[in-house]
PDB file of C-alpha atoms in Angstrom:
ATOM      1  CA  UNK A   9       0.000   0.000   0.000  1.00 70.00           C
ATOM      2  CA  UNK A  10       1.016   3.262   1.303  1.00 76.00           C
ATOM      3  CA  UNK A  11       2.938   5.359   3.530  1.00 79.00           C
ATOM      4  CA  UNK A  12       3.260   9.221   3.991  1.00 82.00           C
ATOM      5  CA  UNK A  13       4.722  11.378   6.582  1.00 84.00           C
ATOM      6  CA  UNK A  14       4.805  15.252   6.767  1.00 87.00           C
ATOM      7  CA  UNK A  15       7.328  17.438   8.333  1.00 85.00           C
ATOM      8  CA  UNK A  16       6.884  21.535   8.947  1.00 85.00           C
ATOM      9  CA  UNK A  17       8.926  23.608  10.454  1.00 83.00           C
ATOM     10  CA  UNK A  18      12.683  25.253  10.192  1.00 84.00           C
ATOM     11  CA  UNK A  19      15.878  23.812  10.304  1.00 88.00           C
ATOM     12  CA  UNK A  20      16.506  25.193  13.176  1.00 88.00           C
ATOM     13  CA  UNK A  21      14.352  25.377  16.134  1.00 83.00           C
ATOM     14  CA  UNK A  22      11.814  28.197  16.235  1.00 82.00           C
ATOM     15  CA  UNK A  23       7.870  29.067  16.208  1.00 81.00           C
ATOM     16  CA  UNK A  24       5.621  28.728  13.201  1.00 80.00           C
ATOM     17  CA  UNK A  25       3.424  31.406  14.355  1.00 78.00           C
ATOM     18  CA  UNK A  26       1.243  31.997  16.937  1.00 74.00           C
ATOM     19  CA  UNK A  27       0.689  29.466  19.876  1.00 72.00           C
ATOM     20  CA  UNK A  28      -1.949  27.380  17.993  1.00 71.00           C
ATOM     21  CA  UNK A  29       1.125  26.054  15.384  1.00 76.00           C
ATOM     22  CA  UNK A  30       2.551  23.590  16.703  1.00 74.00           C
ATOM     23  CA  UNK A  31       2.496  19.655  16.932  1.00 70.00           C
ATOM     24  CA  UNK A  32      -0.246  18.314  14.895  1.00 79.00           C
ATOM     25  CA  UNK A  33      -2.257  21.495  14.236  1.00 83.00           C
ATOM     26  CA  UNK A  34      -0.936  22.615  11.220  1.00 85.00           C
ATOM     27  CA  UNK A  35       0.517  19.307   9.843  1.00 88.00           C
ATOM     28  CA  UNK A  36      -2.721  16.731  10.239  1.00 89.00           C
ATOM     29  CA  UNK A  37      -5.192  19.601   8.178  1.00 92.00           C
ATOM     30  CA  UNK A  38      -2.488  19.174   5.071  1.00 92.00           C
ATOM     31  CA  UNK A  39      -2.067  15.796   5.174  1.00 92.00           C
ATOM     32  CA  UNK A  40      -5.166  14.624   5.916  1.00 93.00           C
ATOM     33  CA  UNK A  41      -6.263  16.430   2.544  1.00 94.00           C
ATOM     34  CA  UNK A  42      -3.276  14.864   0.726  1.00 93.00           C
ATOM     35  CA  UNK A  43      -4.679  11.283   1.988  1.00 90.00           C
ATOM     36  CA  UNK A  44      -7.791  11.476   1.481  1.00 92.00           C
ATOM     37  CA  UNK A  45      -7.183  11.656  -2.460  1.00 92.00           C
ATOM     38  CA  UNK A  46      -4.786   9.599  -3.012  1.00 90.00           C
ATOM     39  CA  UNK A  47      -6.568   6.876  -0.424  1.00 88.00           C
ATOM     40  CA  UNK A  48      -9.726   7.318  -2.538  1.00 91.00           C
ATOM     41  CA  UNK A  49      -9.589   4.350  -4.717  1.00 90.00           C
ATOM     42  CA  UNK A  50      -7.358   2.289  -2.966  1.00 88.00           C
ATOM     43  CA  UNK A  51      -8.493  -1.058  -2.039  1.00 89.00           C
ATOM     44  CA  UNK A  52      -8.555  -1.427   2.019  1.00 84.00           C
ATOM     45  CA  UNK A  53      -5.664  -3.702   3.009  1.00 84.00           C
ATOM     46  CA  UNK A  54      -5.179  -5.052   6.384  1.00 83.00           C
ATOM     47  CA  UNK A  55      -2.722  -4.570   8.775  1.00 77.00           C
ATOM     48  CA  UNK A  56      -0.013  -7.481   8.574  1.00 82.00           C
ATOM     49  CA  UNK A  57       2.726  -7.544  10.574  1.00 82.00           C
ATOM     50  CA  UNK A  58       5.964  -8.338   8.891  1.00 86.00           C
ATOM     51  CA  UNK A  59       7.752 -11.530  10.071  1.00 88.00           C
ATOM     52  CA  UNK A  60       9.384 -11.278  13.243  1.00 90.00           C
ATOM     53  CA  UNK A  61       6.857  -8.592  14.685  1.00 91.00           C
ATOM     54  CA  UNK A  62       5.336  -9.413  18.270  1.00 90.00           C
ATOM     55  CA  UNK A  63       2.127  -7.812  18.510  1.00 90.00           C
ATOM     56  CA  UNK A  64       1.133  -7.453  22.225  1.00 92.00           C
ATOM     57  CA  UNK A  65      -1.574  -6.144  24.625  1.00 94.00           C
ATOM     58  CA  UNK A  66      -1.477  -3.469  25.851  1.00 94.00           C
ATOM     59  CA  UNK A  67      -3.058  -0.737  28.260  1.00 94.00           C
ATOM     60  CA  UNK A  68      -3.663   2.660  26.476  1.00 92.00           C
ATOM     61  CA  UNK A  69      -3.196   4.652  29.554  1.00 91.00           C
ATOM     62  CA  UNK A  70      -0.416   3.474  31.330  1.00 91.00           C
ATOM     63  CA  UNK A  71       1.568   1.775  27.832  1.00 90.00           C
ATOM     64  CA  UNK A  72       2.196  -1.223  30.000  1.00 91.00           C
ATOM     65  CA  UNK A  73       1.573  -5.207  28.825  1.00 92.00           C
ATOM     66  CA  UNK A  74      -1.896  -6.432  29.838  1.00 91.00           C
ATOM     67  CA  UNK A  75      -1.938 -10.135  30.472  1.00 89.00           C
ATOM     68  CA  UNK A  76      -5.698 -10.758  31.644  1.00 88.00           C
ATOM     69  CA  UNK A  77      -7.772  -8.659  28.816  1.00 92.00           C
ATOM     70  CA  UNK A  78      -7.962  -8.490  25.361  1.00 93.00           C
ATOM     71  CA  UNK A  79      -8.647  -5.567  22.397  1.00 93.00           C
ATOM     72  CA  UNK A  80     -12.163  -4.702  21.680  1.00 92.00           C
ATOM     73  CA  UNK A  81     -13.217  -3.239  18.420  1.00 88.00           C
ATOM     74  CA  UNK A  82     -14.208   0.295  20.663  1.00 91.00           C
ATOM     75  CA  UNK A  83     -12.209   3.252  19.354  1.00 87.00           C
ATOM     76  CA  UNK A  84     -10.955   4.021  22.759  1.00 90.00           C
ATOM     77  CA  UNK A  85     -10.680   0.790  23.954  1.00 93.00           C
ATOM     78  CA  UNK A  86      -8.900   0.446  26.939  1.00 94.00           C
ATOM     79  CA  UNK A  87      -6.586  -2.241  25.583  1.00 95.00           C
ATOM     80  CA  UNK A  88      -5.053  -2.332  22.222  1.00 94.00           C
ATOM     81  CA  UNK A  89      -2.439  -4.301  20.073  1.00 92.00           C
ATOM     82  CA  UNK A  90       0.961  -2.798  19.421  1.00 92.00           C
ATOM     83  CA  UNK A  91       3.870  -3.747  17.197  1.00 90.00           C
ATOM     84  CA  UNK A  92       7.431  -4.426  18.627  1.00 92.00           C
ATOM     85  CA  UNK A  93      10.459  -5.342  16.909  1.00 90.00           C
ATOM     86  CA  UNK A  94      12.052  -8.908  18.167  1.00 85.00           C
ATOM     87  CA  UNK A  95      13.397  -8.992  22.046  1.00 86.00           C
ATOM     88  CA  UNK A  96      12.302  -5.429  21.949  1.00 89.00           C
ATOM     89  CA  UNK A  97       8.280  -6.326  23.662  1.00 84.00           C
ATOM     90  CA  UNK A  98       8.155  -5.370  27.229  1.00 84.00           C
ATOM     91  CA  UNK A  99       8.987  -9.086  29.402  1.00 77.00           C
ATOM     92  CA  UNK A 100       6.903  -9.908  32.723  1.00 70.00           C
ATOM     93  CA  UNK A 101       8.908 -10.241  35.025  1.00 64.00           C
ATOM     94  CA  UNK A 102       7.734 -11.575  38.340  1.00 58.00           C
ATOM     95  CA  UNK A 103      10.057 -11.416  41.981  1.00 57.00           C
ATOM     96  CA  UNK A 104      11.174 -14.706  43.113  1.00 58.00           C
ATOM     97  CA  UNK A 105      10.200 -14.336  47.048  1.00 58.00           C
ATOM     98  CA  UNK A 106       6.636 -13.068  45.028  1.00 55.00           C
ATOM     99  CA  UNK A 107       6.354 -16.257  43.184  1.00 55.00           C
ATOM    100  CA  UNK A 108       7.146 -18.563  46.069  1.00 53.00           C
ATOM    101  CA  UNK A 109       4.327 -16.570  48.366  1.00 55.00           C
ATOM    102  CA  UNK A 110       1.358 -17.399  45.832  1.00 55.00           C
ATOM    103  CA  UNK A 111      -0.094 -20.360  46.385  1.00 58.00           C
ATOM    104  CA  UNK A 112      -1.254 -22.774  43.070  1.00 61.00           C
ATOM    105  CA  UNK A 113      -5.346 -23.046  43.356  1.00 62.00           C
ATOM    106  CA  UNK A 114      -7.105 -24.863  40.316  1.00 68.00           C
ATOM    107  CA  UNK A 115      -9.708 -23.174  38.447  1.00 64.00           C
ATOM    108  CA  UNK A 116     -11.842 -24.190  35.660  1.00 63.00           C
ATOM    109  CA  UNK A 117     -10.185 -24.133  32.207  1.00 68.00           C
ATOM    110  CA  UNK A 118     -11.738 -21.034  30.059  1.00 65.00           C
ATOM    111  CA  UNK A 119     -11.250 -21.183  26.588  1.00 64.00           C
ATOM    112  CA  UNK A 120      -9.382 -17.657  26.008  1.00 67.00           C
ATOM    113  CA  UNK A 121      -8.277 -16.202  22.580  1.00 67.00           C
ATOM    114  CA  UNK A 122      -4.526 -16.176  22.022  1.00 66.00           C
ATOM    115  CA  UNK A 123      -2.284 -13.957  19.780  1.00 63.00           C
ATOM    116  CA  UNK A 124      -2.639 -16.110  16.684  1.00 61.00           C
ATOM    117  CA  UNK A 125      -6.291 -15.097  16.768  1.00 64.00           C
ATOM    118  CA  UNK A 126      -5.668 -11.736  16.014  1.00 62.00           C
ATOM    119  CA  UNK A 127      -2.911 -12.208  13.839  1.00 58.00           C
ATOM    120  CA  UNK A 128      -5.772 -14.722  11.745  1.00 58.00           C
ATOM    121  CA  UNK A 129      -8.716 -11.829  11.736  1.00 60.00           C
ATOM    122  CA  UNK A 130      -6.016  -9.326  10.850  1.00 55.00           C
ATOM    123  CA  UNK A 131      -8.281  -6.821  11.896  1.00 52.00           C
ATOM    124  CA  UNK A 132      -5.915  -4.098  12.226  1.00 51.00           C
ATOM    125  CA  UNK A 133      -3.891  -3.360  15.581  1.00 53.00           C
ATOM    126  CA  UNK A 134      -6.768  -0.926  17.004  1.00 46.00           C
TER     127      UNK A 134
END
């Protein structure tokens, strides 16, 4: 498909303007009107994830790994996929005196979706 990126500003650093140019103000206006044409007839791919990328969960607020929920299809959901290059993914790590104080108990087994699910829907990573 396609990628674009736009840039404004100087060489140096200085203002655009007034107080309202800056970050994304000026720059998503242009190239949203840039996309949107050259998008138009495009046919709507979706997002793969080249070989060796780890998609994981994560939480949207705090940008850490979430182990226990899963991405919704909610704009603002509070959990959502992001790409990592390899051994880059944040690890869990668990203490060793915290692993030794939980005790095992035996619950029911849940059928739960796993990683590969997404990666078969390739429904995008939001």
């Amino acid at each position: 498909q396609m990628i674009g990126g736009l840039y404004l500003g100087y060489d140096n650093p200085r203002r655009l303007g007034g107080s309202y140019m800056q970050g994304g103000t000026i720059a998503a206006p242009i190239f949203k009107a840039f996309a949107v044409k050259a998008y138009k007839d495009l046919p709507v791919v979706p997002f793969r994830a080249p070989a060796g990328i780890r998609m994981v969960r994560i939480d949207r607020r705090s940008g850490k790994p979430v182990y226990n929920a899963w991405p919704t299809d909610a704009p603002l959901a509070p959990v959502i996929w992001e790409a990592f290059k390899p051994e880059s993914e944040p690890r869990r790590a668990i203490k060793r005196n915290e692993a030794a104080a939980d005790k095992p108990t035996e619950a029911a087994p849940v059928a739960q979706p796993d990683d590969s699910d997404f990666l078969q829907r390739e429904g995008g990573i939001y």
